[in-house]
Amino acid sequence: MFMAQMHKWWQTGVVYQIYPRSFMDSNGDGVGDLAGITQRLGYLEWLGIDAVWLSPVYPSPMADFGYDIANYTDIDPLFGTLNDFDALLHEAHRRNIKLIVDFVPNHTSDEHDWFVESRSSRESSKRDWYIWRDPAADGGPPNNWTSFFGGSAWQFDEGSGQYYLHMFDVKQPDLNWRNPEVRAAMYDVLRFWLDRGVDGFRVDVIWMMIKDAQFRDNPNRPGWKPGDPPYARQEGRYTENQPEVHDVIKEMRSLVDRYDERVFIGEIYLPVPQLMHYYGHSLDEVHLPFNFQFIELATWSASTIRACVDMYEKALPEGAWPNWVLGNHDRSRIASRIGKEQARIAHMLLLTLRGTPTWYYGDELGMQDAVVPPEMMHDPQGKDNPQHSRDPQRSPMQWNSQPGAGFTQPGVTSWLPLSQDYQHVNVQVEQDDEHSYLTLVKKLLSLRQSIPALTTGSYTSLDGVPDDCFVYIREQEGKRYLVALNCSGQEQQLHLDHARQGNVVLSTFLDRNDQVELTNFVLRANEGCLIEIDD
Ligand code: GLC
């Protein structure tokens, strides 16, 4: 108990990401909204999550579905009003749920007043708030930088005869974070939401905020070919992870630290050694640099999972708190990536590892990517290559078996099609099924809450287990728990010499609570077990 109290809420808690367009539509327009989320908070409380991270809900032309912000301090009418936001925050807090909001500092919408002003002339007082460059000698773009969504990252502006930089959509001009006025204006935005009472921020593409001062060309990635993901085309040597970005992050963090108990999370896609720098030399940058290893794993196997967990644990700086992310709105859902059987294993892994877990709405049901016909796709990342569209993982939350899946009213067409499996993969059906995916996740969450070793205990992975199994011990104050995961579709025999006996507290099949001889026990195909080890 004493140990647990020394930890912050964001260390012992779990984070649930809501993509607001797709969670709950309260007004029958086919798009989710804030009042809808408020209506469904009871479900999240029942499930046992600690914090919600909300993707952007600010006024936006929706070229990138809210990641193109036209006003940082208001709510888009599609989602509601500031009053609706306050009501959501109030109701979440009443239920002991924290609310983390998305902060998108790298770029604004081209319809933000700042950009409208900046583009008005080369002499504009806000010209330098964005990244404007003269054309190259041949009139083409200033350098070879490509956008994450494909094509050049530079857009020519006829009116003023220069190019502006957009690392994402053409409607998302990059802000110039070398300009102190930009920093001051954006810090005001942070204060606006902190004063309103939000519990923290997830900062969008935080590692990309500063670009090379000399605008050098990025190296192309060898082997990239048309049809591969557009964001993989180039190494971001001069557009990402620039040394100066750390000063900006420190400034933001010190501002956040002036408020009690807020969390500061960074979206960072970098290899682990570089990711670690974002904790800051004195742990003065982000609290949690999102750890996307499970999202990025090329093969889901016991050895690759163990290697990435062990390597990450070893790389963590002294005092830094780990975290694990299973899914998000940018990548294919876990149950589609690794299959439904192994997705249960993935949830047991996520919720029994050391570190703050984050997962994506609907993953607790085993939701899979929806089939979205090309003509119904919206995502700018899929415009040239529908296979890279992120729409399939953004399909509406599946609440029940009724037409509209309880997401929207029957007869209303939702903004993205419902997944075809909604009639049997949904909250209502799974709440009543003692072996469902949802029941598994709820049990894992309640065990995580009641067993301190699972949140704040040590982690040790075990040798001498079958190649297809990943086995580790979580331990605190003499209490030891074994997590044994069979990452294959074949039965596995384990012979552990660490202890003689244990009790199965939970199997991913939710059908056993037996005592096992650890020197000789069997994991069924695709089974994971959490076992309390006898002293
Ligand atoms: C982040 C968001 C993604 C968005 C991009 C540009 O990666 O998660 O959805 O398209 O930033 O803001």
XYZ file of C-alpha atoms and ligand atoms in Angstrom:
547
model
C 0.000 0.000 0.000
C 2.758 2.378 1.010
C 4.611 1.748 -2.277
C 1.496 2.333 -4.337
C 0.921 5.681 -2.685
C 4.356 6.879 -3.710
C 3.434 6.483 -7.344
C 1.521 8.999 -9.430
C -1.894 8.202 -10.889
C -0.432 8.011 -14.381
C 2.036 5.368 -13.239
C -0.441 3.006 -11.631
C -3.350 3.810 -13.959
C -4.277 2.681 -17.450
C -5.035 5.016 -20.342
C -7.897 4.464 -22.790
C -7.805 6.334 -26.081
C -11.068 7.646 -27.483
C -11.321 8.732 -31.088
C -14.244 11.119 -30.551
C -15.750 10.845 -34.038
C -16.268 7.135 -33.478
C -17.180 6.595 -29.834
C -20.781 7.695 -29.349
C -23.091 9.856 -31.421
C -25.594 11.557 -29.108
C -27.347 13.754 -31.679
C -27.925 11.407 -34.587
C -25.661 13.038 -37.166
C -23.559 9.902 -37.627
C -20.486 11.416 -35.947
C -19.484 10.877 -32.326
C -19.485 13.856 -29.954
C -18.628 15.019 -26.435
C -22.108 14.520 -24.994
C -21.950 10.967 -26.321
C -18.709 10.305 -24.483
C -20.235 11.718 -21.297
C -23.192 9.338 -21.708
C -20.838 6.376 -21.940
C -18.585 7.210 -18.989
C -20.480 4.690 -16.886
C -19.138 1.948 -19.134
C -15.563 3.156 -18.711
C -16.001 3.323 -14.953
C -17.452 -0.197 -14.939
C -14.545 -1.409 -17.063
C -12.047 0.085 -14.635
C -9.881 2.421 -16.691
C -8.192 5.370 -14.989
C -7.750 7.931 -17.722
C -9.165 8.809 -21.101
C -7.036 10.362 -23.805
C -9.219 12.228 -26.237
C -8.066 12.755 -29.817
C -8.641 16.392 -30.942
C -12.062 17.988 -30.608
C -11.104 21.561 -31.536
C -12.559 23.580 -34.422
C -11.172 22.099 -37.602
C -11.927 21.799 -41.308
C -11.295 18.065 -40.669
C -8.786 17.603 -43.466
C -6.995 15.268 -41.024
C -10.021 14.710 -38.792
C -9.157 17.205 -36.109
C -5.369 17.040 -36.314
C -5.699 20.205 -38.416
C -6.721 22.776 -35.826
C -8.211 26.143 -36.723
C -8.636 27.340 -33.126
C -6.848 25.790 -30.166
C -9.145 27.116 -27.471
C -12.614 26.104 -28.548
C -14.600 22.997 -29.496
C -15.756 22.123 -32.999
C -19.574 22.358 -33.240
C -19.578 18.820 -34.596
C -18.407 17.659 -31.160
C -20.330 20.209 -29.070
C -19.338 23.286 -27.091
C -16.937 24.280 -24.350
C -19.837 23.707 -21.965
C -20.108 20.125 -23.200
C -16.385 19.767 -22.647
C -16.680 21.086 -19.092
C -19.563 18.718 -18.454
C -17.495 15.781 -19.693
C -14.549 16.798 -17.548
C -16.719 17.262 -14.501
C -18.499 13.952 -14.949
C -15.246 12.111 -15.631
C -13.700 13.518 -12.455
C -16.787 12.632 -10.471
C -16.224 9.050 -11.556
C -12.517 9.258 -10.770
C -11.500 9.197 -14.403
C -8.782 11.578 -15.571
C -9.036 13.378 -18.887
C -5.980 13.826 -21.097
C -6.372 15.998 -24.193
C -4.487 16.016 -27.461
C -2.136 18.931 -28.087
C -1.068 19.400 -31.707
C 1.816 21.873 -31.759
C 3.669 20.936 -34.944
C 1.125 22.382 -37.352
C -2.162 24.254 -37.499
C -4.890 24.148 -40.090
C -4.352 26.434 -43.083
C -7.654 27.961 -41.949
C -6.234 29.037 -38.579
C -6.174 32.865 -38.320
C -2.430 32.731 -37.758
C -1.843 31.048 -41.095
C -4.366 33.196 -42.952
C -2.435 36.204 -41.685
C 0.961 34.617 -42.355
C 0.116 33.793 -45.948
C -1.331 37.271 -46.620
C 2.077 38.740 -47.558
C 5.781 38.336 -47.058
C 5.652 41.358 -44.748
C 2.969 39.920 -42.500
C 3.728 40.129 -38.775
C 3.042 36.416 -38.631
C 5.015 35.455 -41.741
C 7.736 33.876 -39.639
C 5.235 31.906 -37.533
C 5.294 29.300 -40.297
C 8.100 27.894 -42.425
C 8.288 29.810 -45.689
C 11.102 29.371 -48.239
C 11.918 30.660 -51.670
C 11.633 28.244 -54.582
C 14.743 26.338 -55.638
C 16.680 27.746 -58.620
C 14.468 25.754 -61.013
C 11.316 27.085 -59.385
C 10.612 23.743 -57.682
C 10.352 23.014 -53.956
C 13.189 24.278 -51.712
C 14.426 20.746 -50.889
C 13.469 17.083 -51.171
C 11.438 16.721 -47.968
C 8.347 14.552 -48.412
C 5.080 14.673 -46.523
C 3.993 11.790 -44.289
C 0.914 11.537 -46.465
C 2.874 11.400 -49.738
C 4.348 13.889 -52.222
C 6.490 16.943 -51.535
C 6.201 18.529 -48.103
C 6.261 21.965 -49.766
C 3.302 23.827 -51.212
C 3.733 26.826 -53.479
C 1.688 29.874 -52.555
C 0.911 31.857 -55.691
C 0.016 35.021 -53.794
C 3.343 35.506 -52.063
C 5.616 33.507 -54.377
C 7.069 31.239 -51.699
C 6.611 27.664 -50.538
C 5.323 26.714 -47.091
C 6.204 23.495 -45.312
C 3.608 20.867 -44.439
C 4.975 17.592 -43.108
C 1.428 16.207 -43.267
C -1.507 17.338 -45.404
C -1.287 20.446 -47.554
C -3.912 21.884 -45.183
C -1.569 21.406 -42.198
C 1.180 24.054 -42.435
C 4.041 23.496 -39.973
C 4.549 26.133 -37.303
C 8.001 27.630 -36.854
C 8.965 26.652 -33.312
C 12.212 28.606 -33.587
C 10.085 31.750 -33.301
C 9.579 32.816 -29.643
C 6.175 34.338 -30.422
C 4.917 30.957 -31.595
C 6.137 29.358 -28.398
C 4.464 32.013 -26.260
C 1.161 31.660 -28.117
C 1.202 27.885 -27.827
C 2.116 27.981 -24.137
C -0.981 30.124 -23.648
C -2.936 27.251 -25.195
C -1.459 24.798 -22.704
C -2.401 27.116 -19.846
C -5.935 27.525 -21.202
C -6.604 23.789 -20.919
C -4.674 23.299 -17.685
C -6.663 26.103 -16.075
C -9.827 24.408 -17.273
C -8.800 21.353 -15.317
C -7.522 18.778 -17.821
C -5.227 16.158 -16.350
C -2.583 16.302 -19.020
C -1.651 16.239 -22.667
C -0.742 13.739 -25.320
C 1.468 15.795 -27.605
C 1.175 15.056 -31.301
C 4.432 14.329 -33.227
C 6.452 16.022 -30.510
C 9.763 14.779 -31.930
C 9.151 16.578 -35.218
C 8.566 20.100 -33.923
C 11.934 21.548 -34.967
C 13.460 21.198 -38.427
C 17.036 21.562 -39.611
C 18.055 25.235 -39.697
C 19.920 24.630 -42.983
C 17.064 22.755 -44.659
C 19.315 19.930 -45.835
C 17.861 17.137 -47.977
C 16.688 13.995 -46.203
C 18.179 10.671 -47.323
C 15.702 8.448 -49.124
C 15.149 5.030 -47.553
C 16.698 2.373 -49.751
C 14.158 -0.156 -50.933
C 11.128 2.120 -50.619
C 8.829 1.727 -53.617
C 5.532 3.318 -54.632
C 2.790 1.541 -52.728
C 4.855 1.319 -49.505
C 3.651 3.606 -46.683
C 4.331 7.212 -47.718
C 5.716 8.076 -44.267
C 8.463 5.464 -44.717
C 9.835 7.027 -47.892
C 12.579 9.093 -46.292
C 14.685 9.055 -43.202
C 13.678 12.075 -41.177
C 17.309 13.032 -40.566
C 16.638 16.756 -40.956
C 12.943 16.910 -40.121
C 12.737 14.824 -36.948
C 14.547 14.386 -33.661
C 16.596 17.587 -33.992
C 18.687 18.427 -30.899
C 16.940 21.773 -30.358
C 13.559 20.096 -29.841
C 14.568 19.086 -26.328
C 14.681 22.723 -25.179
C 11.134 23.263 -26.361
C 9.912 20.138 -24.600
C 11.607 21.222 -21.373
C 9.871 24.583 -21.556
C 6.513 22.890 -22.004
C 7.152 20.446 -19.204
C 8.142 23.164 -16.757
C 4.877 24.919 -17.546
C 2.880 21.720 -16.987
C 4.755 21.107 -13.731
C 3.416 24.353 -12.322
C 0.111 22.513 -12.019
C -0.413 19.572 -9.674
C -0.332 15.995 -10.872
C -0.678 16.543 -14.622
C 0.791 14.130 -17.110
C 2.801 15.016 -20.186
C 2.942 12.324 -22.867
C 4.765 12.506 -26.188
C 3.940 10.760 -29.446
C 7.363 9.654 -30.645
C 8.151 7.027 -33.267
C 11.865 6.434 -32.725
C 14.070 3.445 -31.939
C 14.293 2.804 -28.193
C 17.778 4.269 -27.571
C 16.700 7.596 -29.102
C 13.267 7.446 -27.506
C 14.900 7.410 -24.082
C 16.331 10.913 -24.614
C 12.796 12.250 -24.451
C 12.544 11.532 -20.737
C 15.150 14.316 -20.456
C 18.556 14.290 -18.747
C 16.975 15.134 -15.415
C 13.654 13.502 -16.251
C 12.539 16.985 -17.204
C 10.938 16.314 -20.599
C 7.938 14.042 -21.169
C 6.731 11.754 -18.382
C 5.889 9.072 -20.923
C 7.440 8.969 -24.381
C 4.933 6.631 -26.017
C 6.514 3.221 -26.511
C 5.151 1.860 -29.785
C 7.195 -1.331 -29.952
C 4.159 -3.623 -29.862
C 2.551 -1.614 -32.650
C 5.665 -1.797 -34.763
C 6.780 -5.395 -34.166
C 7.346 -7.021 -37.544
C 6.644 -10.495 -36.199
C 4.577 -11.396 -33.148
C 6.549 -14.189 -31.524
C 7.670 -15.009 -27.990
C 11.295 -14.263 -28.811
C 10.661 -10.900 -30.489
C 8.320 -9.794 -27.693
C 10.747 -10.815 -24.975
C 13.644 -9.155 -26.778
C 11.793 -5.864 -27.033
C 10.597 -5.874 -23.422
C 14.013 -6.793 -22.024
C 15.814 -4.290 -24.219
C 13.377 -1.523 -23.246
C 13.607 -2.311 -19.523
C 17.395 -2.187 -19.753
C 17.445 1.057 -21.698
C 15.195 2.976 -19.290
C 17.068 5.769 -17.534
C 17.156 5.700 -13.733
C 13.789 6.833 -12.385
C 12.047 6.824 -15.782
C 8.626 5.197 -15.833
C 7.899 2.658 -18.614
C 4.803 2.551 -20.795
C 3.298 0.267 -23.443
C 0.876 1.036 -26.250
C -1.197 -1.671 -27.911
C -3.043 0.322 -30.532
C -4.042 3.749 -31.773
C -5.987 5.527 -34.489
C -3.034 5.469 -36.877
C -2.303 1.750 -37.039
C -4.224 -1.408 -37.773
C -6.023 -2.813 -34.712
C -4.232 -5.402 -32.589
C -6.835 -8.129 -33.290
C -6.351 -7.577 -37.025
C -2.566 -7.416 -36.806
C -2.004 -10.606 -34.836
C -5.370 -12.390 -34.929
C -8.047 -12.633 -32.262
C -6.503 -15.560 -30.375
C -3.186 -13.848 -29.870
C -4.852 -10.500 -29.194
C -6.020 -11.969 -25.871
C -2.400 -12.766 -25.089
C -1.471 -9.226 -26.081
C -3.950 -7.800 -23.583
C -2.636 -10.006 -20.796
C 0.865 -8.870 -21.709
C -0.096 -5.196 -21.793
C -1.838 -5.346 -18.431
C 0.790 -7.362 -16.578
C 3.958 -5.630 -17.744
C 5.678 -2.922 -15.767
C 4.579 0.470 -17.035
C 1.517 2.485 -17.957
C -0.662 0.660 -20.496
C -2.507 2.519 -23.248
C -5.012 0.995 -25.584
C -7.494 2.070 -28.172
C -11.296 2.101 -27.757
C -12.905 -1.133 -28.863
C -9.726 -3.191 -28.585
C -11.172 -4.466 -25.292
C -13.926 -6.114 -27.370
C -11.527 -7.689 -29.842
C -12.745 -5.253 -32.501
C -11.007 -5.661 -35.844
C -10.365 -3.225 -38.684
C -13.566 -2.589 -40.609
C -13.850 -3.144 -44.322
C -14.131 0.348 -45.808
C -14.751 0.476 -49.552
C -12.394 2.929 -51.294
C -15.272 5.270 -52.193
C -16.142 5.651 -48.489
C -12.613 6.430 -47.354
C -11.780 9.837 -45.928
C -8.272 9.631 -44.560
C -5.696 11.839 -46.336
C -3.049 9.145 -45.789
C -5.085 6.809 -47.985
C -5.794 9.233 -50.805
C -3.123 7.847 -53.143
C -2.888 4.394 -51.593
C -6.149 3.083 -50.123
C -4.193 0.233 -48.509
C -2.627 2.810 -46.172
C -5.889 4.451 -45.209
C -6.413 4.648 -41.436
C -10.198 4.575 -41.784
C -10.558 0.801 -41.109
C -9.262 1.191 -37.544
C -11.508 4.198 -36.917
C -14.863 2.470 -37.375
C -17.589 3.219 -34.803
C -17.529 1.681 -31.341
C -19.738 -1.408 -31.121
C -22.129 -1.047 -28.189
C -24.927 -3.465 -29.052
C -26.464 -5.586 -31.815
C -29.086 -3.031 -32.924
C -28.874 -1.257 -36.279
C -26.356 1.531 -35.643
C -24.589 -0.686 -33.075
C -25.714 1.648 -30.291
C -23.193 4.150 -31.696
C -25.798 6.077 -33.621
C -29.551 5.961 -34.053
C -31.001 3.198 -36.246
C -31.372 4.440 -39.796
C -28.545 6.967 -39.517
C -25.486 6.395 -41.689
C -22.391 6.597 -39.552
C -19.439 8.619 -40.886
C -17.521 5.373 -41.400
C -19.217 2.028 -41.911
C -19.675 -0.245 -38.933
C -17.524 -3.317 -38.833
C -19.434 -6.313 -40.162
C -18.998 -8.276 -36.934
C -20.812 -5.754 -34.719
C -23.769 -8.022 -34.050
C -21.713 -10.428 -31.989
C -18.669 -8.309 -31.112
C -20.141 -5.604 -28.923
C -20.321 -4.396 -25.334
C -23.780 -5.732 -24.560
C -23.153 -9.240 -25.862
C -19.724 -9.466 -24.270
C -20.822 -8.139 -20.891
C -23.149 -11.135 -20.661
C -20.568 -13.669 -21.752
C -18.264 -14.912 -19.020
C -15.652 -15.999 -21.553
C -15.653 -12.926 -23.754
C -12.759 -10.727 -24.652
C -14.342 -7.897 -22.665
C -14.684 -10.083 -19.567
C -11.008 -10.972 -19.881
C -9.959 -7.327 -20.102
C -12.166 -6.318 -17.190
C -10.724 -9.114 -15.034
C -7.189 -8.150 -15.996
C -7.904 -4.561 -15.026
C -9.344 -5.477 -11.675
C -6.435 -7.819 -10.918
C -4.016 -5.089 -11.898
C -5.734 -2.777 -9.457
C -5.756 -5.244 -6.592
C -2.271 -6.766 -6.978
C 0.448 -4.165 -6.342
C 3.127 -6.445 -7.844
C 1.463 -5.998 -11.232
C 1.712 -2.237 -11.221
C 4.744 -1.381 -9.156
C 6.565 -4.698 -8.760
C 9.818 -5.721 -10.425
C 9.992 -7.514 -13.760
C 12.214 -10.491 -14.582
C 11.910 -12.592 -17.723
C 12.738 -16.286 -17.517
C 15.099 -18.459 -19.529
C 14.647 -22.172 -19.995
C 11.111 -22.013 -21.375
C 9.855 -23.314 -24.742
C 10.744 -21.077 -27.699
C 7.108 -20.152 -28.249
C 6.514 -18.997 -24.678
C 7.282 -15.695 -23.017
C 7.383 -16.066 -19.249
C 8.141 -13.443 -16.611
C 7.794 -12.778 -12.925
C 6.367 -9.666 -11.317
C 7.332 -9.369 -7.686
C 6.762 -7.015 -4.837
C 7.369 -7.399 -1.131
C 7.759 -11.146 -1.366
C 4.620 -11.669 -3.454
C 5.476 -13.297 -6.770
C 3.312 -13.635 -9.852
C 4.222 -15.561 -12.927
C 2.915 -14.562 -16.338
C 3.198 -17.383 -18.860
C 2.180 -16.577 -22.413
C 1.922 -19.124 -25.173
C 2.450 -17.114 -28.337
C 1.756 -20.069 -30.596
C -1.163 -22.171 -31.751
C 0.361 -25.337 -30.246
C 0.193 -26.680 -26.720
C 3.358 -26.054 -24.693
C 4.854 -27.934 -21.767
C 6.675 -25.838 -19.165
C 9.164 -27.079 -16.592
C 10.072 -24.206 -14.300
C 12.438 -24.680 -11.424
C 11.751 -21.334 -9.718
C 9.109 -22.657 -7.425
C 7.098 -25.801 -7.053
C 3.499 -24.723 -7.085
C 1.215 -21.910 -7.957
C -2.422 -20.984 -8.392
C -3.796 -19.915 -11.715
C -5.419 -16.572 -10.964
C -6.497 -16.013 -14.544
C -6.279 -17.828 -17.848
C -6.970 -15.927 -21.073
C -9.660 -18.585 -21.641
C -11.315 -17.642 -18.322
C -12.011 -21.268 -17.504
C -9.540 -22.332 -14.857
C -8.396 -21.431 -11.364
C -6.458 -24.557 -10.624
C -3.326 -25.264 -8.675
C -0.393 -26.131 -10.943
C 2.967 -27.844 -10.491
C 5.334 -25.264 -11.940
C 7.875 -27.959 -12.598
C 5.479 -29.435 -15.106
C 2.477 -27.613 -16.455
C 0.756 -27.211 -19.774
C -0.337 -24.085 -21.581
C -2.962 -24.756 -24.196
C -2.621 -23.286 -27.697
C -2.875 -19.458 -27.500
C -3.260 -19.527 -23.733
C -1.819 -17.069 -21.283
C -1.909 -17.589 -17.517
C -1.358 -15.345 -14.565
C -0.186 -17.525 -11.695
C 0.344 -16.621 -8.063
C 3.458 -18.434 -6.949
C 3.288 -20.251 -3.611
C 6.046 -19.362 -1.143
C -0.093 12.104 -35.445
C -1.533 11.689 -35.319
C -2.068 11.414 -36.686
C -2.012 12.683 -37.501
C -0.595 13.256 -37.515
C -0.598 14.672 -37.957
O 0.721 11.092 -35.903
O -1.622 10.600 -34.448
O -3.383 10.929 -36.660
O -2.420 12.441 -38.805
O -0.006 13.247 -36.237
O -1.166 15.480 -36.961
